[in-house]
Amino acid sequence: MKMENYDSREGKKVWLTEQQVEEFLGDADGTQQRIALGLGARCGLRVGEIVDVTPADVVETPAGARVRVWEGKGDKYRETPVPQSLASTIEAYADVRDAAADVPLVDKSTRTVERWVNRTAERRYAATSDVGWNNLGPHDLRRTWGTLLVEHDVEPGLVMEWGGWSDWDTFREHYLGAYSLDAERRQMEKVPWL
């Protein structure tokens, strides 16, 4: 986990490692929470976007499964990839629940999703004693998503398109870690005495 102070408020920005994302998602309490947390950590959705996603918004395209975000920040439309495992979970959940395909999957408020993130982070803190989990918030899932995509050599312009960012400076300054922990580790391995 990497942390950095916010410029103008208390607390820290957090970037999780890929392993920490897996552990975090594994600690979700139930299918609805796994979907909500997965939409944040694996699709880069903001909390307000998470609570708007319906089963009809998850579509197959020639490039793979996508989540349609009809009214993102600034009422901008975008499509972002969704892992096949999450798309399958959404499809199965939609099949068993008693609701139409145009009813949101996460039938909760944004505040409830924020509480889910906080409670899941508290469980990770209890399991690891890493105080960094106490700083994790919903937007850190989006921040982590963007950083991990770039870490896997996804073209930053495409990450910006998927995430709905139009300004490179904002994307770079607020969403990308200076370097991920994996990037730092690879660089340190080049120096014998580190």
C-alpha atoms as one frame of an Amber mdcrd trajectory, in Angstrom:
protein
   0.000   0.000   0.000   1.237   3.424  -0.890  -0.004   6.582   0.796   0.415
  10.284   0.226  -0.919  13.307   2.101  -3.810  15.206   0.603  -2.869  18.737
  -0.398  -5.747  20.545   1.281  -7.406  18.206   3.756  -6.664  15.724   6.496
  -5.977  12.112   5.705  -4.095  10.309   2.993  -4.583   9.210  -0.587  -4.186
   5.435  -0.826  -3.048   3.176  -3.650  -3.478  -0.544  -3.063  -1.342  -3.259
  -4.580  -3.036  -5.813  -6.786  -2.822  -8.373  -3.969  -4.418  -5.939  -1.527
  -7.272  -5.316  -3.971  -7.899  -9.069  -4.142  -7.867  -9.358  -0.340 -10.122
  -6.327   0.006 -12.671  -7.685  -2.472 -12.485 -11.075  -0.760 -13.546  -9.456
   2.512 -16.763  -8.012   1.063 -19.867  -9.102   2.939 -22.231 -10.640   0.394
 -22.825 -10.447  -3.331 -24.205  -6.916  -3.457 -21.135  -5.597  -1.628 -18.780
  -7.610  -3.864 -20.451  -6.054  -6.891 -20.279  -2.518  -5.469 -16.658  -2.801
  -4.353 -15.716  -4.534  -7.603 -17.258  -1.750  -9.684 -15.022   0.681  -7.784
 -11.788  -1.330  -7.678 -12.033  -3.191 -11.002 -13.952  -0.711 -13.170 -12.916
   2.634 -11.673 -16.438   3.831 -10.982 -17.159   6.675  -8.603 -19.576   5.974
  -5.728 -22.384   7.883  -7.426 -21.846   5.823 -10.569 -21.774   2.521  -8.662
 -25.286   3.009  -7.283 -26.637   3.765 -10.784 -25.404   0.613 -12.566 -28.162
  -1.733 -13.689 -27.833  -5.234 -15.159 -28.741  -3.721 -18.546 -25.638  -1.488
 -18.295 -23.280  -4.480 -18.389 -22.887  -5.419 -22.042 -20.732  -7.638 -24.211
 -18.810  -5.864 -26.966 -16.302  -7.174 -29.527 -13.606  -5.934 -27.116 -15.113
  -7.716 -24.094 -17.536  -6.920 -21.302 -18.190  -3.241 -20.584 -20.094  -1.203
 -18.037 -21.992   1.698 -19.503 -21.852   4.806 -17.331 -24.673   6.936 -18.625
 -24.170  10.015 -16.478 -20.677  10.168 -15.053 -19.137  13.291 -13.630 -20.276
  16.239 -15.724 -23.066  14.051 -17.147 -20.524  12.421 -19.483 -21.219   9.009
 -20.998 -18.449   6.423 -21.060 -17.863   2.708 -21.212 -15.277   0.951 -19.114
 -14.115  -2.664 -19.152 -15.492  -5.029 -16.545 -13.650  -8.248 -15.648 -15.487
 -11.315 -16.899 -15.735 -12.711 -13.364 -17.502  -9.548 -12.163 -19.751  -9.495
 -15.250 -20.701 -13.125 -14.511 -21.437 -12.304 -10.866 -23.633  -9.406 -11.969
 -25.475 -11.609 -14.453 -26.086 -14.343 -11.857 -27.190 -11.805  -9.240 -29.558
 -10.177 -11.740 -31.064 -13.588 -12.538 -31.924 -14.408  -8.918 -33.044 -11.040
  -7.600 -36.630  -9.901  -7.876 -36.146  -6.721  -9.925 -36.237  -5.532 -13.512
 -33.058  -5.193 -15.587 -33.248  -1.399 -15.371 -33.218  -1.334 -11.540 -29.787
  -0.569 -10.033 -27.789  -3.555  -8.799 -26.754  -1.737  -5.634 -30.062  -0.600
  -4.199 -28.383   1.582  -1.584 -27.284   5.168  -1.072 -23.793   6.425  -1.816
 -23.306   6.764   1.945 -24.043   3.046   2.376 -21.399   2.161  -0.220 -18.947
   4.439   1.599 -19.719   2.564   4.828 -19.145  -0.756   3.050 -15.704   0.425
   1.947 -14.898   1.592   5.474 -16.097  -1.634   7.129 -14.236  -3.815   4.652
 -11.102  -1.739   5.227 -11.587  -2.186   8.976 -11.661  -5.974   8.456  -8.424
  -5.728   6.453  -6.863  -3.668   9.244  -7.938  -6.283  11.818  -6.409  -9.023
   9.671  -3.133  -7.232   8.867  -2.560  -4.518  11.502  -1.596  -2.209   8.622
  -2.874   1.219   9.707  -2.967   2.291   6.070  -6.317   0.526   5.791  -7.733
   3.163   8.159  -7.160   5.758   5.421  -8.880   3.868   2.612 -11.942   5.518
   1.105 -14.122   4.789  -1.919 -12.227   7.118  -4.224  -8.994   5.274  -3.443
 -10.447   2.273  -5.266 -10.727   4.410  -8.417  -7.244   5.819  -7.869  -5.844
   2.311  -7.457  -7.662   1.111 -10.584  -6.086   3.814 -12.752  -2.621   3.221
 -11.358  -2.807  -0.564 -11.776  -3.918  -0.193 -15.389  -0.951   2.048 -16.169
   1.296  -0.370 -14.241   0.123  -3.098 -16.639   1.154  -0.905 -19.590  -2.348
   0.147 -20.613  -2.014   3.294 -22.681  -2.698   6.258 -20.314  -4.950   7.911
 -22.906  -7.143   4.809 -22.903  -7.198   4.758 -19.100  -8.348   8.364 -19.200
 -11.092   7.471 -21.691 -12.301   4.523 -19.604 -12.201   6.577 -16.414 -13.824
   9.679 -17.886 -10.856  12.010 -17.430 -10.368  14.676 -20.086  -7.464  16.585
 -18.534  -4.039  14.920 -18.339  -2.790  17.173 -15.521  -5.782  16.333 -13.319
  -5.434  12.632 -14.105  -1.707  12.632 -13.347  -1.854  14.797 -10.239  -4.894
  13.328  -8.524  -5.144   9.725  -9.646  -1.771   8.258 -10.437   0.739   7.439
  -7.751   4.155   8.815  -8.544   5.207   5.180  -8.881   3.504   2.006  -7.753
   5.153  -0.146  -5.126   5.862  -2.781  -7.794   7.621  -0.182  -9.959   9.680
   0.953  -6.967  10.575  -2.661  -6.143  11.743  -3.339  -9.710  13.925  -0.253
  -9.638  15.381  -1.139  -6.232  16.288  -4.614  -7.517  18.707  -2.911  -9.901
  20.778  -1.675  -6.959  22.665  -4.466  -5.180  22.824  -2.765  -1.777  19.148
  -1.835  -1.558
